[in-house]
mmCIF file of C-alpha atoms in Angstrom:
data_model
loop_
_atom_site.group_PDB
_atom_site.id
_atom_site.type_symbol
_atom_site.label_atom_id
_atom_site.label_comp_id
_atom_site.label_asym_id
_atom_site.label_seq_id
_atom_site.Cartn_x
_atom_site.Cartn_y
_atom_site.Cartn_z
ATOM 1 C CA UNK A 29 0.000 0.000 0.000
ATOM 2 C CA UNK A 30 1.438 3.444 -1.194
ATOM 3 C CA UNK A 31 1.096 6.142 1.283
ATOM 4 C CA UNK A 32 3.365 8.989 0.428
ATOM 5 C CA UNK A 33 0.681 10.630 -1.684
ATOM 6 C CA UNK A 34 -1.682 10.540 1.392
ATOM 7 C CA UNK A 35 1.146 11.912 3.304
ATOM 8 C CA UNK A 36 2.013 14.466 1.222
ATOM 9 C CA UNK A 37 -1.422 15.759 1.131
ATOM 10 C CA UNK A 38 -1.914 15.972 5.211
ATOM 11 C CA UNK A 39 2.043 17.421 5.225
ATOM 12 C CA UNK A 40 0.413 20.946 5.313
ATOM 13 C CA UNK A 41 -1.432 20.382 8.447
ATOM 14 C CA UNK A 42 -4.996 21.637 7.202
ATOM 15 C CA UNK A 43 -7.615 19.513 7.847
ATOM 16 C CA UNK A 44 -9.169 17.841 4.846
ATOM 17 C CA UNK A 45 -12.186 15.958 4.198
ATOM 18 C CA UNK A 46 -12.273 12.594 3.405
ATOM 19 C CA UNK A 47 -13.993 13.354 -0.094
ATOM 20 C CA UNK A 48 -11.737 15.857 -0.911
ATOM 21 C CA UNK A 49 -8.675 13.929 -0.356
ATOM 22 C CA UNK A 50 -10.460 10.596 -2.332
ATOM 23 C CA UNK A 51 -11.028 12.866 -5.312
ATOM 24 C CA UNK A 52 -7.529 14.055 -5.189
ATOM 25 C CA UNK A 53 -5.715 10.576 -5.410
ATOM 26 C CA UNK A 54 -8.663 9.136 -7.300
ATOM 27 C CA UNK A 55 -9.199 6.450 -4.239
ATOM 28 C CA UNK A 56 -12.793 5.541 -2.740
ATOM 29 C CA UNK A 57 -13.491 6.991 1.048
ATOM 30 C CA UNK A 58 -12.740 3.047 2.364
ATOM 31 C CA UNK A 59 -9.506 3.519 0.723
ATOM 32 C CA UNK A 60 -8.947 6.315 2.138
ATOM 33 C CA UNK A 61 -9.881 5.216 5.469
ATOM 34 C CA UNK A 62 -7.419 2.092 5.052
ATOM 35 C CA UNK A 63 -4.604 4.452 4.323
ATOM 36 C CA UNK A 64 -5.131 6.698 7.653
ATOM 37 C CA UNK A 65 -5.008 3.532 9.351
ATOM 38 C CA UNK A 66 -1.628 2.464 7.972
ATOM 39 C CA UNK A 67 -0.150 5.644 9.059
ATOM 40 C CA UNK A 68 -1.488 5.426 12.142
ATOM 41 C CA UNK A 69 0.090 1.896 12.568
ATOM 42 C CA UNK A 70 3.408 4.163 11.528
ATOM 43 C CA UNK A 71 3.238 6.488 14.989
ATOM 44 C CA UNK A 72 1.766 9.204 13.031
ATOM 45 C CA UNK A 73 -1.108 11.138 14.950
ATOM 46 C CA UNK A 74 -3.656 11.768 12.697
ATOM 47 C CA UNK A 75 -6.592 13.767 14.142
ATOM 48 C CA UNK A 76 -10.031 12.995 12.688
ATOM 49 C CA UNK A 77 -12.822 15.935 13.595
ATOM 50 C CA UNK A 78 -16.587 15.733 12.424
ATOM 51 C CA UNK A 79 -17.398 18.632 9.884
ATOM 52 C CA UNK A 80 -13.720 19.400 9.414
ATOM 53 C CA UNK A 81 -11.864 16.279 8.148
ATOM 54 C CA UNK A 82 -8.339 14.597 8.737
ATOM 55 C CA UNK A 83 -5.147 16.542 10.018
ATOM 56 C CA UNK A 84 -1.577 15.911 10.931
ATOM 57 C CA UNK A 85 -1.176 18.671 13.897
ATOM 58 C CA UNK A 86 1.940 20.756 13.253
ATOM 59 C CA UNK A 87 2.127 19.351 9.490
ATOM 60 C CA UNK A 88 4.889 17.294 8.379
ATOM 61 C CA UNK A 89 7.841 17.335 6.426
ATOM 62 C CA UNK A 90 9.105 14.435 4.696
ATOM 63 C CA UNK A 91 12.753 13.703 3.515
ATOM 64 C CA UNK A 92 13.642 14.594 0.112
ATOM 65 C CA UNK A 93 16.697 12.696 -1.347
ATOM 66 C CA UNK A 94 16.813 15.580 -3.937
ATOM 67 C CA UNK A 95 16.784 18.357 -1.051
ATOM 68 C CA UNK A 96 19.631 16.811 1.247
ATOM 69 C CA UNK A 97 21.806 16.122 -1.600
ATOM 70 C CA UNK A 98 22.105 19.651 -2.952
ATOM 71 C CA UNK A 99 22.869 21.053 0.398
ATOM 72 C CA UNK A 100 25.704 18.569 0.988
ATOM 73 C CA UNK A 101 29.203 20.260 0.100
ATOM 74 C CA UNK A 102 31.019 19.191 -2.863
ATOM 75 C CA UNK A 103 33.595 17.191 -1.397
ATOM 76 C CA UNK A 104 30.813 15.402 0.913
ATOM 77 C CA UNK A 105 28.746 14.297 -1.919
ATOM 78 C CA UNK A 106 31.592 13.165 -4.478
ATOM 79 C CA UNK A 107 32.794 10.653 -0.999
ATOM 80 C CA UNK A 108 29.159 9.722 -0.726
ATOM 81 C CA UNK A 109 26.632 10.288 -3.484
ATOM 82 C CA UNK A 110 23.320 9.946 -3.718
ATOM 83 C CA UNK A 111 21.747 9.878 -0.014
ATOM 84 C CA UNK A 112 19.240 6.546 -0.039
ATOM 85 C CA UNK A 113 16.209 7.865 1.517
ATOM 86 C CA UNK A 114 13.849 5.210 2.851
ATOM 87 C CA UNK A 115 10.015 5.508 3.721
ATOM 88 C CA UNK A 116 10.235 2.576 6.135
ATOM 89 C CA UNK A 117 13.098 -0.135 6.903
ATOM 90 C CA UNK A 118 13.745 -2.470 9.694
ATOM 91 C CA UNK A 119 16.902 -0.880 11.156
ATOM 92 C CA UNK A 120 19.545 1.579 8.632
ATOM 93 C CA UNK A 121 22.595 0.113 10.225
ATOM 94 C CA UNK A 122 21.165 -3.204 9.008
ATOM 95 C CA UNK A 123 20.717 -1.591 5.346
ATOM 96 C CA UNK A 124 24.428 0.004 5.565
ATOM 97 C CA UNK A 125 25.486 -3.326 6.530
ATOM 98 C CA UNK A 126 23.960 -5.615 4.028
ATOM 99 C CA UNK A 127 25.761 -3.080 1.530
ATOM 100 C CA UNK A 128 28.887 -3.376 3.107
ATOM 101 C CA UNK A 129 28.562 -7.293 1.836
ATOM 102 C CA UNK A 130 28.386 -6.326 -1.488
ATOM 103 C CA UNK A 131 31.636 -4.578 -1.511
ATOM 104 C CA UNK A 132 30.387 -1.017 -1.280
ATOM 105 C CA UNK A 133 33.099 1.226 0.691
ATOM 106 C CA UNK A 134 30.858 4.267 1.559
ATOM 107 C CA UNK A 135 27.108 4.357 1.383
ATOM 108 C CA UNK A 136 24.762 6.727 3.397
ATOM 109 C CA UNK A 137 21.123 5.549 4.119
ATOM 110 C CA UNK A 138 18.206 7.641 6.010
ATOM 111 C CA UNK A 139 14.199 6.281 6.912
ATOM 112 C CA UNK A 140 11.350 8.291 7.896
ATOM 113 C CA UNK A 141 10.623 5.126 9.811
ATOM 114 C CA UNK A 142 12.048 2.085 11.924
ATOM 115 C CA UNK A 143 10.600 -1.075 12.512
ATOM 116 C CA UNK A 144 13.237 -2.101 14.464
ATOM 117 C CA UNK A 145 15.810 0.450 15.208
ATOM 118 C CA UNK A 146 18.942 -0.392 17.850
ATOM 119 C CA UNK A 147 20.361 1.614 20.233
ATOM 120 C CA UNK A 148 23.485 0.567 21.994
ATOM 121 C CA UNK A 149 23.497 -2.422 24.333
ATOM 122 C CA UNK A 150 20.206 -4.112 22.336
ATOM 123 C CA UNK A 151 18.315 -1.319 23.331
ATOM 124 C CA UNK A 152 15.038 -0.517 21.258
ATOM 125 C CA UNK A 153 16.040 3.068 19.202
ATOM 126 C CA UNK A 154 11.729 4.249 19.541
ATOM 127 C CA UNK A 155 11.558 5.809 16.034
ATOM 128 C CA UNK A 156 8.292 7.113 15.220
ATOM 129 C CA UNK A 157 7.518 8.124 11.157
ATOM 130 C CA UNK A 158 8.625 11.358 9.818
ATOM 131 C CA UNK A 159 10.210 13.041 13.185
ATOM 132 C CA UNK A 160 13.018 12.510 14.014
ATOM 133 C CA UNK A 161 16.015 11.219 12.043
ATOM 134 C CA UNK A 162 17.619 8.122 11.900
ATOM 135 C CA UNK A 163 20.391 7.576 9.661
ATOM 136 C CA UNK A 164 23.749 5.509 8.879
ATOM 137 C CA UNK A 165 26.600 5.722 7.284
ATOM 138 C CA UNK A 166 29.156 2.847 5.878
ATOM 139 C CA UNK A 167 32.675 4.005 5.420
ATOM 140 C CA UNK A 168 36.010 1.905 4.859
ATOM 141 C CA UNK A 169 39.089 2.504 7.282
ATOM 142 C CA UNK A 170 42.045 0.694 5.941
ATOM 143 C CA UNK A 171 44.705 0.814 9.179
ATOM 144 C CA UNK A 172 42.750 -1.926 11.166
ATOM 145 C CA UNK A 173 40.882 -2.055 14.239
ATOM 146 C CA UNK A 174 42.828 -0.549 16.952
ATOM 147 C CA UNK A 175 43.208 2.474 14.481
ATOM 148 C CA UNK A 176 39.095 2.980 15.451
ATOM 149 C CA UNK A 177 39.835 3.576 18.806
ATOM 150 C CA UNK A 178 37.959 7.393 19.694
ATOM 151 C CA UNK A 179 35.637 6.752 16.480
ATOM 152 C CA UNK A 180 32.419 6.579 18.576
ATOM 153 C CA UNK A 181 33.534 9.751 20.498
ATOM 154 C CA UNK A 182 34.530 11.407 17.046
ATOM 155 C CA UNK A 183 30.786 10.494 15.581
ATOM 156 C CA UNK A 184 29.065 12.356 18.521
ATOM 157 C CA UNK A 185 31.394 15.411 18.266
ATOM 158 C CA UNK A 186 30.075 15.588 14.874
ATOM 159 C CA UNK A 187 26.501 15.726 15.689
ATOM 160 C CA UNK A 188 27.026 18.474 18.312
ATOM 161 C CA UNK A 189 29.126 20.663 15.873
ATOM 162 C CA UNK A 190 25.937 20.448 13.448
ATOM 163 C CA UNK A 191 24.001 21.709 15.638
ATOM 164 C CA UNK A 192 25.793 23.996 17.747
ATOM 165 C CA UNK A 193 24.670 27.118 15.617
ATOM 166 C CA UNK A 194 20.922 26.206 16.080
ATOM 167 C CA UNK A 195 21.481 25.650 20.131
ATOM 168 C CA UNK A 196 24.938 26.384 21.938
ATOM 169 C CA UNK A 197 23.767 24.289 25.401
ATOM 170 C CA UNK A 198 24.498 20.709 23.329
ATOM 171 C CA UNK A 199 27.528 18.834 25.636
ATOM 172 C CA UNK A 200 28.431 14.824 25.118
ATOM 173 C CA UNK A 201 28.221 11.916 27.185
ATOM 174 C CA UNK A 202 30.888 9.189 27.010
ATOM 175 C CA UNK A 203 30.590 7.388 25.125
ATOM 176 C CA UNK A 204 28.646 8.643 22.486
ATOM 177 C CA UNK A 205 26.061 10.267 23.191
ATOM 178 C CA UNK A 206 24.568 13.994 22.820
ATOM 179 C CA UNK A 207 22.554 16.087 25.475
ATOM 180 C CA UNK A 208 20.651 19.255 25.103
ATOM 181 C CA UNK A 209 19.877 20.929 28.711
ATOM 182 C CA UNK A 210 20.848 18.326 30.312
ATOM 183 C CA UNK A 211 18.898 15.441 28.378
ATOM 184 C CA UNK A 212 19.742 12.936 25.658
ATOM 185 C CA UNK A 213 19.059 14.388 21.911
ATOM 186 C CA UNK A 214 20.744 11.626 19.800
ATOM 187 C CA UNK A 215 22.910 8.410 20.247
ATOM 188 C CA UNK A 216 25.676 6.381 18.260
ATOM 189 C CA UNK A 217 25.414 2.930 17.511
ATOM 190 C CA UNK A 218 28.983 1.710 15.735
ATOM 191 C CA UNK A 219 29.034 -1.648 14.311
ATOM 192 C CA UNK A 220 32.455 -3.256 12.850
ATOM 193 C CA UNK A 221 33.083 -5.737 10.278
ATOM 194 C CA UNK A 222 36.970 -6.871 8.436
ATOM 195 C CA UNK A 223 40.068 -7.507 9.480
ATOM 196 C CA UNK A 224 42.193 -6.664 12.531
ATOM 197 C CA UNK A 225 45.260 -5.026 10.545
ATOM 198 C CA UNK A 226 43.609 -4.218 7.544
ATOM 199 C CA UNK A 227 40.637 -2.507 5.718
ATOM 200 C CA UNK A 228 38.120 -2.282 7.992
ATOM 201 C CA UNK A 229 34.417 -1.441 7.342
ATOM 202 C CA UNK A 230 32.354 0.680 9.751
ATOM 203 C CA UNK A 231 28.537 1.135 10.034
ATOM 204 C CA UNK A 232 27.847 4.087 12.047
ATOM 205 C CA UNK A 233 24.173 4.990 12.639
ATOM 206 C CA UNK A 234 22.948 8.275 14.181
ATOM 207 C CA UNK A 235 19.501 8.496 15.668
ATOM 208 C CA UNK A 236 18.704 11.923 16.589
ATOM 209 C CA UNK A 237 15.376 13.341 18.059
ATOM 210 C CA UNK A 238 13.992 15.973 15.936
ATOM 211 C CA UNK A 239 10.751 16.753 17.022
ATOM 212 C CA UNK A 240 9.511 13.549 18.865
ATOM 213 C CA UNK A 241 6.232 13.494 19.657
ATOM 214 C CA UNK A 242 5.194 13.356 23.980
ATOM 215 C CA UNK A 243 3.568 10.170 23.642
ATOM 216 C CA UNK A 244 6.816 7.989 22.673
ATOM 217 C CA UNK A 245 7.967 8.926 25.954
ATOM 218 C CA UNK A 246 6.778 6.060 28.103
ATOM 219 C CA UNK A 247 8.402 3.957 25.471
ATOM 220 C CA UNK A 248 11.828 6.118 25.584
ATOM 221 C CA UNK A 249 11.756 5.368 29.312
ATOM 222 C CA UNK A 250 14.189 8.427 29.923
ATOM 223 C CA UNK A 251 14.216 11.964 29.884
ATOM 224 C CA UNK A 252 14.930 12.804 26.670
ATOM 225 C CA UNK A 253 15.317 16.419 24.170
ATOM 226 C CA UNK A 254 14.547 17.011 20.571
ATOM 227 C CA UNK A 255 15.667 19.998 18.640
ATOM 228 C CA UNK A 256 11.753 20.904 17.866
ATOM 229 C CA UNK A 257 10.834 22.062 21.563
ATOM 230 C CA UNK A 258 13.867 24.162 21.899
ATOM 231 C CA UNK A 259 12.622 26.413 18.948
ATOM 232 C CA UNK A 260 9.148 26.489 18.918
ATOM 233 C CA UNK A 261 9.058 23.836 16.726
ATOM 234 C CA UNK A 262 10.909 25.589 13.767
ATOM 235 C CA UNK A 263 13.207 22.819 12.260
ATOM 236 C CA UNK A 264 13.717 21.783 8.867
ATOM 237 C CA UNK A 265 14.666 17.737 9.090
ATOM 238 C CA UNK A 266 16.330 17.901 5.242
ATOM 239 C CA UNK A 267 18.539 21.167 6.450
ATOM 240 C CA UNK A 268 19.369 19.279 9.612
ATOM 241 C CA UNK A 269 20.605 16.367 7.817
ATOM 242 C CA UNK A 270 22.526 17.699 5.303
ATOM 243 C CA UNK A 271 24.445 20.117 8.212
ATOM 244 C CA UNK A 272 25.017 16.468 10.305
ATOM 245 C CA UNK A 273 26.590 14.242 7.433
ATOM 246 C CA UNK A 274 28.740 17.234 5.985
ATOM 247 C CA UNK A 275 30.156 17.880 9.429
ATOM 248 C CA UNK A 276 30.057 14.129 9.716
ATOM 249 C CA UNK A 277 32.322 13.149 6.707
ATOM 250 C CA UNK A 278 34.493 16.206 7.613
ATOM 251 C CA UNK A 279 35.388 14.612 11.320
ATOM 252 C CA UNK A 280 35.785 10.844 9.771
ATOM 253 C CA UNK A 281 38.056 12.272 7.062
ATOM 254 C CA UNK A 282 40.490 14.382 9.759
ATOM 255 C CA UNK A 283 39.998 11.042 11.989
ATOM 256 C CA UNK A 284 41.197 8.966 9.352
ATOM 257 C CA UNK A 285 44.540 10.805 8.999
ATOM 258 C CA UNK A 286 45.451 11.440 12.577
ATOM 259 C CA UNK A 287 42.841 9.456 15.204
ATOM 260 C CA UNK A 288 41.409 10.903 17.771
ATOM 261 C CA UNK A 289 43.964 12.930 19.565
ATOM 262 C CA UNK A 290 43.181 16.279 17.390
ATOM 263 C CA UNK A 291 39.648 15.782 19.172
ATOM 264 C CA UNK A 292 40.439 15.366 22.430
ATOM 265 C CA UNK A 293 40.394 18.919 23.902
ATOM 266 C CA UNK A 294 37.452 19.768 22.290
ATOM 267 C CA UNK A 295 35.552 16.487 23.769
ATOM 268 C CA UNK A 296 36.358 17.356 27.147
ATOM 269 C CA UNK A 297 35.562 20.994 26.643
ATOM 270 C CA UNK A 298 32.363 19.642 25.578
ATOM 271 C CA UNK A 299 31.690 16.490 27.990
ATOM 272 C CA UNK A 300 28.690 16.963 30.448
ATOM 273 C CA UNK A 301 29.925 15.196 33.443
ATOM 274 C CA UNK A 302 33.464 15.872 33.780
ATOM 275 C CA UNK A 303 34.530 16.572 36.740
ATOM 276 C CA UNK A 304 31.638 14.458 38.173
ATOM 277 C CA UNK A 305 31.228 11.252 40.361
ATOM 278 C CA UNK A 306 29.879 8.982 38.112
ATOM 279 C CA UNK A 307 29.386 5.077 37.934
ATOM 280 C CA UNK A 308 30.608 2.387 34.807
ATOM 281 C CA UNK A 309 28.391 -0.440 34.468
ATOM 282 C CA UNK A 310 29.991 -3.080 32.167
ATOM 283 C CA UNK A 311 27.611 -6.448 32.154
ATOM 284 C CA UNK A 312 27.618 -6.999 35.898
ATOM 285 C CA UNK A 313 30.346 -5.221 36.616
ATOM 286 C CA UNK A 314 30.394 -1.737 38.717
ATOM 287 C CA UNK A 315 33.126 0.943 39.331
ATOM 288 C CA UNK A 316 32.629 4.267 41.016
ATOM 289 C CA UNK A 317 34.741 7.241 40.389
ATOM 290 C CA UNK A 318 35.213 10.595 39.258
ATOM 291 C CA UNK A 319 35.182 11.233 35.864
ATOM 292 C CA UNK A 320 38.870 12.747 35.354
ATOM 293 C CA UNK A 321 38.533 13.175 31.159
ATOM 294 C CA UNK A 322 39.628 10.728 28.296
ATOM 295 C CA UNK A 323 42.641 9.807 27.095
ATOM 296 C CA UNK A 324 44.414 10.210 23.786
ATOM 297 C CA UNK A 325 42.128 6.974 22.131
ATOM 298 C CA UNK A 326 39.172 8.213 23.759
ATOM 299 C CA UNK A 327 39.607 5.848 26.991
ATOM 300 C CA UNK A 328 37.523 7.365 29.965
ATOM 301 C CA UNK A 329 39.878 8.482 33.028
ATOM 302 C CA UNK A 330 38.149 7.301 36.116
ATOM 303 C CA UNK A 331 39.910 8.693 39.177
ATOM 304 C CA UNK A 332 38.477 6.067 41.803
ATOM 305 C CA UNK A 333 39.407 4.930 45.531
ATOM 306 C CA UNK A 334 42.915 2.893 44.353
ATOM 307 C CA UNK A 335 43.940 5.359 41.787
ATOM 308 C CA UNK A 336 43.243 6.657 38.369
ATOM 309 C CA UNK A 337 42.106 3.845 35.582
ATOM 310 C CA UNK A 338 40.921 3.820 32.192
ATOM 311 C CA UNK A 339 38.169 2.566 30.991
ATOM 312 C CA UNK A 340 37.578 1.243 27.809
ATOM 313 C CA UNK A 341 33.922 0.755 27.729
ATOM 314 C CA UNK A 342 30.848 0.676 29.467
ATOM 315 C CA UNK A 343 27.574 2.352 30.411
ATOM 316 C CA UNK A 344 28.074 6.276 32.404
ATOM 317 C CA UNK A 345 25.734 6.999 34.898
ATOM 318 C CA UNK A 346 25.690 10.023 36.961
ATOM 319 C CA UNK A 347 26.738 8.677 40.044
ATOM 320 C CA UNK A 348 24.308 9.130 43.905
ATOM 321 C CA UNK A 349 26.605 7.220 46.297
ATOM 322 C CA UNK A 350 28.434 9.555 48.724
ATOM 323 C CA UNK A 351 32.403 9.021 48.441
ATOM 324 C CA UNK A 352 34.300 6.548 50.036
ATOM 325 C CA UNK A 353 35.555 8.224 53.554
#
């Protein structure tokens, strides 16, 4: 069932009649009716009002390959081409990574929607239609693994730079996440695939809340931000992700070249609890510390009770235990 014409005729936010939108797409009122309902089974609230007709509150915009593409700078688009915009997929890191079996070495995939979309740790990524955006890239590193080391940290400093002339109060979270006042606004999920000392190909993914709607919340199951709120609801998702990948390639391509050590400053400068006491959880394992900064691979420094340790991964929590002593 196609439902981008549908869409695109609630994406003003008017209310239209049921008649008037069957004569438009030359569909029968059931038809119609049938077509509400698969959007609706998308996330998208779709208000129905006797007398006045059907509405998407706030209107819509959908992503336009066309759009994104001629806002990305030259040198972005000749390492990337053609952005594959999806209406609905299971999960884009999937997509970037089926393509990566193919031989592909770059690819860059977006979806208005996500069946199943991944957050780190197996979470669910909730990713309602045509809000937010969730995206992934595939790109080839050819110095091994342990040349990725501060990649994750490097992705999330690229988000924040995108948007840091649209809101200056965006900080990180080690590992890789984002935060706007204080709450998460988009996540990295990095998945690797090739050889330990040679090429190596990356898929990372980017979910980033644009204007989620309240409802999801219960299913977020933490506080959470999206761009939207912050300004009145004024965002443009196809200028938002053309200013994310071109910052995006421009990181991975100075990354490439010289790892993560040209980043470091500006991480720490950036990260949202340094300084703080904060807890690691790592399967079942706990440490408590203060968070003391990251090291030149993008290692957190945890200055705990025996001494100062790195840490190579984990979940960060603020921490609420009082200090040893």
């Amino acid at each position: 069932m196609n439902v981008v014409p549908l869409l695109e005729c609630l994406a003003d936010g008017q209310y239209h009649s049921g008649q008037a939108i069957g004569e438009r797409l030359g569909i029968s009122r059931a038809a119609v009716w049938k077509q509400m309902q698969a959007i609706r089974d998308l996330g998208v609230v779709i208000e129905a009002v006797t007398g006045k007709g059907y509405c998407i509150r706030g209107g819509l915009e959908l992503l336009d390959s066309a759009l994104i593409e001629a806002r990305l700078y030259p040198q972005v688009h000749a390492a990337l081409g053609t952005p594959d915009v999806r209406f609905s997929t299971g999960s884009t890191n999937t997509d970037a990574m089926q393509k990566a079996m193919t031989g592909v070495e770059r690819y860059l995939v977006l979806a208005e929607h996500q069946a199943a979309g991944r957050g780190r740790r197996g979470r669910q990524w909730v990713s309602p239609f045509g809000r937010n955006l969730y995206m992934s890239m595939l790109w080839t590193f050819q110095n091994g693994i342990a040349a990725l080391e501060g990649l994750s940290l490097v992705c999330a400093l690229a988000v924040k730079r995108s948007l840091q002339a649209i809101d200056r109060d965006i900080s990180v979270k080690w590992p890789n996440d984002v935060y706007l006042n204080g709450k998460k606004l988009a996540g990295i999920l990095l998945e690797v695939s090739g050889d330990v000392a040679g090429p190596c190909r990356v898929v990372m993914g980017v979910g980033l809340n644009a204007a989620m709607p309240a409802e999801h919340a219960a299913a977020i199951g933490q506080p959470f931000a999206d761009i939207a709120s912050d300004r009145d609801g004024k965002i443009s998702r196809n200028d938002l992700a053309a200013k994310v990948i071109n910052e995006w390639v421009a990181v991975l391509a100075h990354f490439e070249s010289e790892g993560f050590e040209p980043f470091r400053e500006e991480w720490m400068a950036s990260d949202c609890y340094l300084g703080q006491r904060v807890e690691i959880r790592a399967g079942e394992h706990l440490t408590l510390g203060r968070h003391a900064g990251v090291d030149l691979s993008g290692r957190l420094l945890l200055d705990t009770d025996v001494g100062r340790i790195t840490v190579a991964g984990g979940e960060l929590m603020p921490s609420l235990r009082p200090a040893a002593g």
